[in-house]
Amino acid sequence: MMRFLFTNLVLSIFLLSCEKTFTYNANEIQIEEKDRDQNTKNLERLRSKPQNGSFNFIVISDTQRFYEELDDFVEKVNSYPNISFVVVNGDITDFGLRSEYLWISQRLQKLSFPFFVVIGNHDMLGNGRELYKQMYGPENFGFSFSGHKFIVLNSNSQEVGHNGSLPDTTWLQQELSATPSQQKIFIISHIAPFSGDFDRSLEQTYARILTNNGNVIHSIHGHEGISYSGQPYGPPVNYLVVNSIKERSFVLIKVDTNDTEVEKVLF
Amino acid sequence: MILKLKRYFFSSSSAMLLFFLLVITGKISAQKKGFKIKPPDHIKVQYAGGIGFISIGAGYSTKNQKLEGDLSYGYLPKSVGGIRIHSMSGKVTWIPIHPVRVKKYQVEPLMTGLVVNYSFGKQYFSFDPPYYPYRYYSFPTAIHSALFLGSRIGYNFPTHTFVRRLSLYYEILSFDREIISLVSNPKSLQVADVVTLSLGIKINID
């Protein structure tokens, strides 16, 4: 009988030594300094890298509740030479909870390369949107690398009831016009404009902005649980949908001054 | 209009949930002159355990002391949780083993049960808001439940005092969504990742 007490006491002492000893509410959002503003911190890491023409980057998506697949991905990709950065294209969590944000963060921080996290619809649940802001920074941001521009934005229209605020096409247009004309552009967001979960009233606006710009070469998405590559709105913009990491695959994009090559790698 | 009705439904559904918790935890006993709520037989003050930074609750025990139910209000200040959260919780505890008594002290070596927490706030939902396709998310962000086990040590006061017994307890909990995550990732997540601790005081009153 007393052994129950003993076992429980041993468990509690063990627990007191754990990182997550006390949980006050499943929806809590307290974040330590080391886990804050990770996109900004990674941008600084990226800026210290040599920028000489051609480079490679990797896109994964929908890591949701697939921790084993993510662990294997990190191990596999760390053995790759010449990767400039990794993009995690949204839905890093399933329930938008702090515990999940922390589990994913611990794993991504093991990557040997800078990484950027895009906000997905699941990541906005509950207090998820606030957690994302604290842990990764602004949900719409852009950066330049080796003569190319990367624009990341929140396109999870359904989470705001398709009220016209997501994606922020005004911001996108401003960001595009501020981009030097010699830079080729990649747009990255979780939900593709042709997805059923994208704001119907913004689909054509989004596609038109990209097509008319002339420098946008790829619009990269996730969310669908399939792989896709095509030009549904005509040339020159290629729309790419990256499958969930559940499938044990990632997309390797090799960027040259004249060309980009998209390769799907299974692991 | 439909949106307004839905909103009304959500606020009323939370009120209904509270009433439901009250009914299952409290014994609303019918008497000749009408309904009368029997005063609770214990009060609990708890630290952490997913139901608030500090929570205060009251409840009832069955005559054989094997089962108890509590309803509690929990508060999490922004300075601790990063966001302020008011919540209500219902807890059912099963005490399968007889307490061990040594003089005026008593030890309850094992208690186990379920706790259900409801967070108040317009960013959480119990049912998918109307702008989602049917059953888009299959889980309520406002409601979280956890399984727990723990122990208790108490001191019995002499009879005819208002405070009958004062006990200290702890519980080791695991939340529903964290258990699901552990089960689907046995190689990547460990039990230590999904458990958390609560500490509390139970006061048995007359």
XYZ file of N, CA, C and O in Angstrom, chain A residues 166-262:
388
model
N -6.804 38.589 -44.270
C -5.736 37.624 -44.521
C -5.924 36.935 -45.872
O -7.009 36.420 -46.124
N -4.906 36.891 -46.733
C -3.608 37.533 -46.567
C -3.716 39.049 -46.741
O -4.633 39.530 -47.389
N -2.751 39.760 -46.147
C -2.722 41.217 -46.244
C -2.121 41.597 -47.608
O -0.909 41.747 -47.750
N -3.008 41.745 -48.604
C -2.540 42.012 -49.972
C -1.932 43.416 -50.120
O -1.072 43.626 -50.963
N -2.384 44.357 -49.272
C -1.810 45.713 -49.309
C -0.343 45.655 -48.896
O 0.531 46.225 -49.549
N -0.088 44.925 -47.800
C 1.294 44.765 -47.322
C 2.142 44.070 -48.379
O 3.276 44.466 -48.653
N 1.558 43.006 -48.990
C 2.279 42.234 -50.010
C 2.702 43.133 -51.168
O 3.850 43.088 -51.614
N 1.755 43.973 -51.603
C 2.030 44.875 -52.711
C 3.143 45.875 -52.363
O 4.042 46.116 -53.160
N 3.078 46.399 -51.124
C 4.117 47.343 -50.667
C 5.482 46.670 -50.639
O 6.482 47.225 -51.087
N 5.499 45.436 -50.099
C 6.746 44.682 -49.978
C 7.331 44.395 -51.375
O 8.536 44.479 -51.577
N 6.430 44.087 -52.321
C 6.879 43.808 -53.693
C 7.425 45.055 -54.368
O 8.463 45.010 -55.030
N 6.734 46.190 -54.184
C 7.223 47.405 -54.843
C 8.516 47.909 -54.225
O 9.285 48.605 -54.890
N 8.777 47.510 -52.964
C 10.021 47.931 -52.312
C 11.197 47.034 -52.704
O 12.334 47.288 -52.324
N 10.903 45.967 -53.456
C 11.958 45.025 -53.846
C 12.688 45.517 -55.096
O 12.036 45.847 -56.097
N 14.026 45.581 -55.049
C 14.781 46.020 -56.231
C 14.438 45.147 -57.449
O 14.266 43.931 -57.314
N 14.324 45.765 -58.632
C 13.814 45.061 -59.808
C 14.727 43.944 -60.309
O 14.312 43.092 -61.088
N 16.001 43.950 -59.861
C 16.880 42.860 -60.328
C 16.750 41.588 -59.480
O 17.321 40.566 -59.820
N 15.961 41.667 -58.378
C 15.813 40.488 -57.516
C 14.644 39.607 -57.938
O 13.539 40.089 -58.154
N 14.901 38.303 -58.068
C 13.832 37.329 -58.298
C 13.158 37.061 -56.944
O 13.814 37.091 -55.900
N 11.857 36.796 -56.986
C 11.098 36.743 -55.732
C 10.427 35.388 -55.482
O 9.818 34.799 -56.388
N 10.523 34.932 -54.232
C 9.781 33.763 -53.757
C 8.752 34.244 -52.739
O 9.103 34.991 -51.830
N 7.494 33.830 -52.911
C 6.468 34.158 -51.916
C 6.184 32.863 -51.162
O 6.003 31.803 -51.784
N 6.143 32.940 -49.847
C 5.911 31.726 -49.058
C 4.770 31.967 -48.068
O 4.802 32.907 -47.281
N 3.735 31.116 -48.132
C 2.659 31.190 -47.139
C 2.029 29.808 -47.001
O 2.178 28.953 -47.881
N 1.310 29.595 -45.910
C 0.784 28.256 -45.621
C -0.303 27.813 -46.614
O -0.242 26.741 -47.189
N -1.323 28.649 -46.806
C -2.450 28.239 -47.639
C -2.363 28.851 -49.043
O -2.202 30.069 -49.193
N -2.473 27.991 -50.049
C -2.385 28.424 -51.450
C -3.671 29.143 -51.862
O -4.744 28.835 -51.343
N -3.578 30.096 -52.822
C -4.775 30.857 -53.224
C -5.884 29.980 -53.803
O -7.053 30.340 -53.736
N -5.518 28.820 -54.365
C -6.541 27.951 -54.969
C -7.114 26.961 -53.957
O -7.937 26.120 -54.291
N -6.672 27.055 -52.691
C -7.202 26.177 -51.647
C -8.603 26.627 -51.237
O -8.919 27.816 -51.281
N -9.426 25.702 -50.806
C -10.777 26.022 -50.344
C -10.774 26.851 -49.074
O -11.776 27.484 -48.733
N -9.647 26.862 -48.355
C -9.562 27.595 -47.096
C -8.992 29.001 -47.269
O -8.763 29.715 -46.297
N -8.732 29.394 -48.537
C -8.229 30.741 -48.843
C -9.431 31.640 -49.122
O -10.447 31.189 -49.644
N -9.303 32.907 -48.767
C -10.388 33.881 -48.975
C -10.709 34.008 -50.470
O -9.883 34.509 -51.238
N -11.914 33.551 -50.849
C -12.315 33.569 -52.276
C -12.239 34.977 -52.859
O -11.856 35.162 -54.013
N -12.583 35.994 -52.036
C -12.610 37.365 -52.555
C -11.200 37.899 -52.805
O -11.029 38.957 -53.401
N -10.167 37.181 -52.309
C -8.793 37.658 -52.472
C -7.981 36.815 -53.445
O -6.852 37.167 -53.785
N -8.562 35.687 -53.895
C -7.802 34.762 -54.747
C -7.260 35.443 -56.011
O -6.057 35.411 -56.277
N -8.169 36.078 -56.753
C -7.759 36.695 -58.018
C -6.822 37.879 -57.784
O -5.878 38.090 -58.535
N -7.087 38.650 -56.700
C -6.221 39.790 -56.362
C -4.789 39.298 -56.132
O -3.834 39.844 -56.684
N -4.680 38.223 -55.303
C -3.369 37.658 -54.974
C -2.652 37.196 -56.244
O -1.502 37.563 -56.496
N -3.368 36.419 -57.063
C -2.758 35.873 -58.290
C -2.317 36.998 -59.231
O -1.238 36.940 -59.826
N -3.167 38.046 -59.334
C -2.871 39.164 -60.228
C -1.632 39.945 -59.762
O -0.775 40.289 -60.558
N -1.546 40.168 -58.433
C -0.385 40.891 -57.880
C 0.904 40.166 -58.258
O 1.877 40.761 -58.706
N 0.877 38.837 -58.110
C 2.078 38.037 -58.385
C 2.421 38.023 -59.874
O 3.570 38.224 -60.256
N 1.392 37.800 -60.701
C 1.609 37.714 -62.150
C 2.117 39.048 -62.702
O 3.082 39.090 -63.467
N 1.448 40.153 -62.288
C 1.801 41.469 -62.809
C 3.179 41.946 -62.380
O 3.789 42.769 -63.048
N 3.657 41.431 -61.238
C 4.957 41.877 -60.749
C 6.077 41.525 -61.718
O 6.988 42.317 -61.938
N 6.009 40.331 -62.279
C 7.004 39.937 -63.274
C 8.262 39.291 -62.712
O 8.910 38.497 -63.383
N 8.604 39.614 -61.468
C 9.813 39.038 -60.874
C 9.533 37.847 -59.955
O 10.452 37.174 -59.514
N 8.256 37.639 -59.645
C 7.916 36.514 -58.763
C 8.054 35.217 -59.556
O 7.432 35.046 -60.612
N 8.894 34.301 -59.042
C 9.069 33.035 -59.766
C 8.321 31.880 -59.107
O 7.809 31.012 -59.774
N 8.245 31.887 -57.764
C 7.548 30.798 -57.067
C 6.646 31.324 -55.961
O 7.005 32.265 -55.252
N 5.470 30.679 -55.821
C 4.598 30.922 -54.693
C 4.506 29.566 -53.990
O 3.969 28.599 -54.549
N 5.075 29.481 -52.779
C 5.251 28.173 -52.122
C 4.285 28.015 -50.945
O 4.194 28.891 -50.082
N 3.569 26.889 -50.911
C 2.547 26.651 -49.890
C 2.621 25.249 -49.281
O 3.437 24.428 -49.698
N 1.730 25.004 -48.332
C 1.629 23.688 -47.692
C 0.166 23.361 -47.533
O -0.626 23.585 -48.450
N -0.221 22.873 -46.341
C -1.613 22.741 -45.923
C -2.421 21.609 -46.557
O -3.266 21.011 -45.905
N -2.205 21.314 -47.839
C -3.108 20.420 -48.560
C -2.843 18.937 -48.332
O -3.698 18.102 -48.616
N -1.648 18.610 -47.831
C -1.314 17.196 -47.664
C -1.091 16.484 -48.993
O -1.293 15.287 -49.112
N -0.696 17.258 -49.973
C -0.337 16.705 -51.287
C 0.878 17.478 -51.804
O 1.222 18.519 -51.263
N 1.499 16.950 -52.864
C 2.562 17.699 -53.538
C 2.000 18.186 -54.861
O 1.279 17.454 -55.535
N 2.304 19.429 -55.208
C 1.803 19.989 -56.466
C 2.783 21.021 -56.980
O 3.428 21.730 -56.209
N 2.879 21.087 -58.302
C 3.673 22.136 -58.930
C 3.016 22.476 -60.254
O 2.722 21.584 -61.048
N 2.714 23.736 -60.473
C 2.047 24.119 -61.719
C 1.820 25.611 -61.806
O 2.204 26.361 -60.904
N 1.199 26.036 -62.906
C 0.944 27.467 -63.118
C -0.554 27.692 -63.351
O -0.969 28.035 -64.468
N -1.377 27.506 -62.311
C -2.830 27.596 -62.498
C -3.313 28.972 -62.956
O -4.411 29.088 -63.497
N -2.530 30.016 -62.723
C -2.935 31.355 -63.141
C -2.099 31.829 -64.334
O -2.005 33.022 -64.606
N -1.466 30.872 -65.007
C -0.651 31.200 -66.172
C 0.764 31.600 -65.791
O 1.051 31.830 -64.613
N 1.673 31.731 -66.800
C 3.046 32.116 -66.497
C 3.128 33.573 -66.036
O 2.187 34.337 -66.295
N 4.170 34.010 -65.354
C 5.404 33.255 -65.113
C 5.460 32.587 -63.731
O 6.469 31.966 -63.419
N 4.430 32.762 -62.878
C 4.541 32.300 -61.492
C 4.242 30.809 -61.363
O 3.185 30.337 -61.802
N 5.173 30.084 -60.752
C 4.966 28.670 -60.481
C 4.447 28.511 -59.061
O 4.999 29.081 -58.125
N 3.358 27.780 -58.909
C 2.784 27.527 -57.584
C 3.209 26.141 -57.136
O 3.047 25.167 -57.877
N 3.754 26.101 -55.932
C 4.309 24.860 -55.408
C 3.604 24.532 -54.098
O 3.494 25.386 -53.221
N 3.083 23.321 -53.961
C 2.505 22.888 -52.686
C 3.397 21.791 -52.124
O 3.649 20.783 -52.788
N 3.898 22.009 -50.917
C 4.801 21.056 -50.268
C 3.972 20.141 -49.380
O 3.135 20.609 -48.600
N 4.201 18.857 -49.496
C 3.435 17.882 -48.707
C 3.829 17.924 -47.234
O 4.877 18.451 -46.872
N 2.968 17.353 -46.395
C 3.239 17.271 -44.961
C 4.462 16.392 -44.702
O 4.715 15.442 -45.438
N 5.177 16.698 -43.630
C 6.353 15.901 -43.261
C 5.935 14.479 -42.890
O 6.759 13.565 -42.859
N 4.657 14.299 -42.653
C 4.085 12.973 -42.380
C 4.477 11.983 -43.472
O 4.684 10.806 -43.229
N 4.575 12.516 -44.709
C 4.912 11.683 -45.867
C 6.407 11.359 -45.894
O 6.858 10.610 -46.756
N 7.165 11.905 -44.955
C 8.626 11.765 -44.907
C 9.266 12.280 -46.201
O 10.008 11.575 -46.871
N 8.907 13.516 -46.536
C 9.513 14.126 -47.711
C 9.794 15.595 -47.432
O 9.189 16.181 -46.532
N 10.742 16.149 -48.149
C 10.968 17.592 -48.104
C 11.287 18.071 -49.510
O 11.541 17.251 -50.409
N 11.234 19.359 -49.733
C 11.515 19.915 -51.052
C 12.831 20.691 -50.984
O 13.021 21.533 -50.112
N 13.736 20.322 -51.889
C 15.036 20.978 -51.975
C 15.001 21.902 -53.183
O 14.701 21.465 -54.295
N 15.247 23.179 -52.956
C 15.214 24.137 -54.056
C 16.621 24.669 -54.317
O 17.249 25.237 -53.421
N 17.104 24.392 -55.527
C 18.448 24.830 -55.917
C 18.298 26.093 -56.753
O 17.659 26.065 -57.808
N 18.858 27.181 -56.263
C 18.686 28.473 -56.926
C 19.979 28.907 -57.607
O 21.033 28.953 -56.976
N 19.861 29.170 -58.879
C 20.985 29.654 -59.673
C 20.626 31.070 -60.138
O 19.473 31.484 -60.014
N 21.553 31.781 -60.671
C 21.247 33.133 -61.142
C 20.211 33.123 -62.265
O 19.401 34.036 -62.387
N 20.213 32.060 -63.072
C 19.288 32.012 -64.209
C 18.095 31.085 -63.988
O 17.092 31.200 -64.682
N 18.216 30.156 -63.063
C 17.229 29.092 -62.998
C 17.013 28.610 -61.560
O 17.866 28.782 -60.699
N 15.843 27.996 -61.311
C 15.646 27.301 -60.040
C 15.217 25.876 -60.345
O 14.465 25.621 -61.289
N 15.731 24.963 -59.528
C 15.407 23.552 -59.717
C 14.734 23.063 -58.444
O 15.244 23.272 -57.343
N 13.553 22.449 -58.581
C 12.807 21.964 -57.423
C 12.879 20.451 -57.383
O 12.524 19.776 -58.358
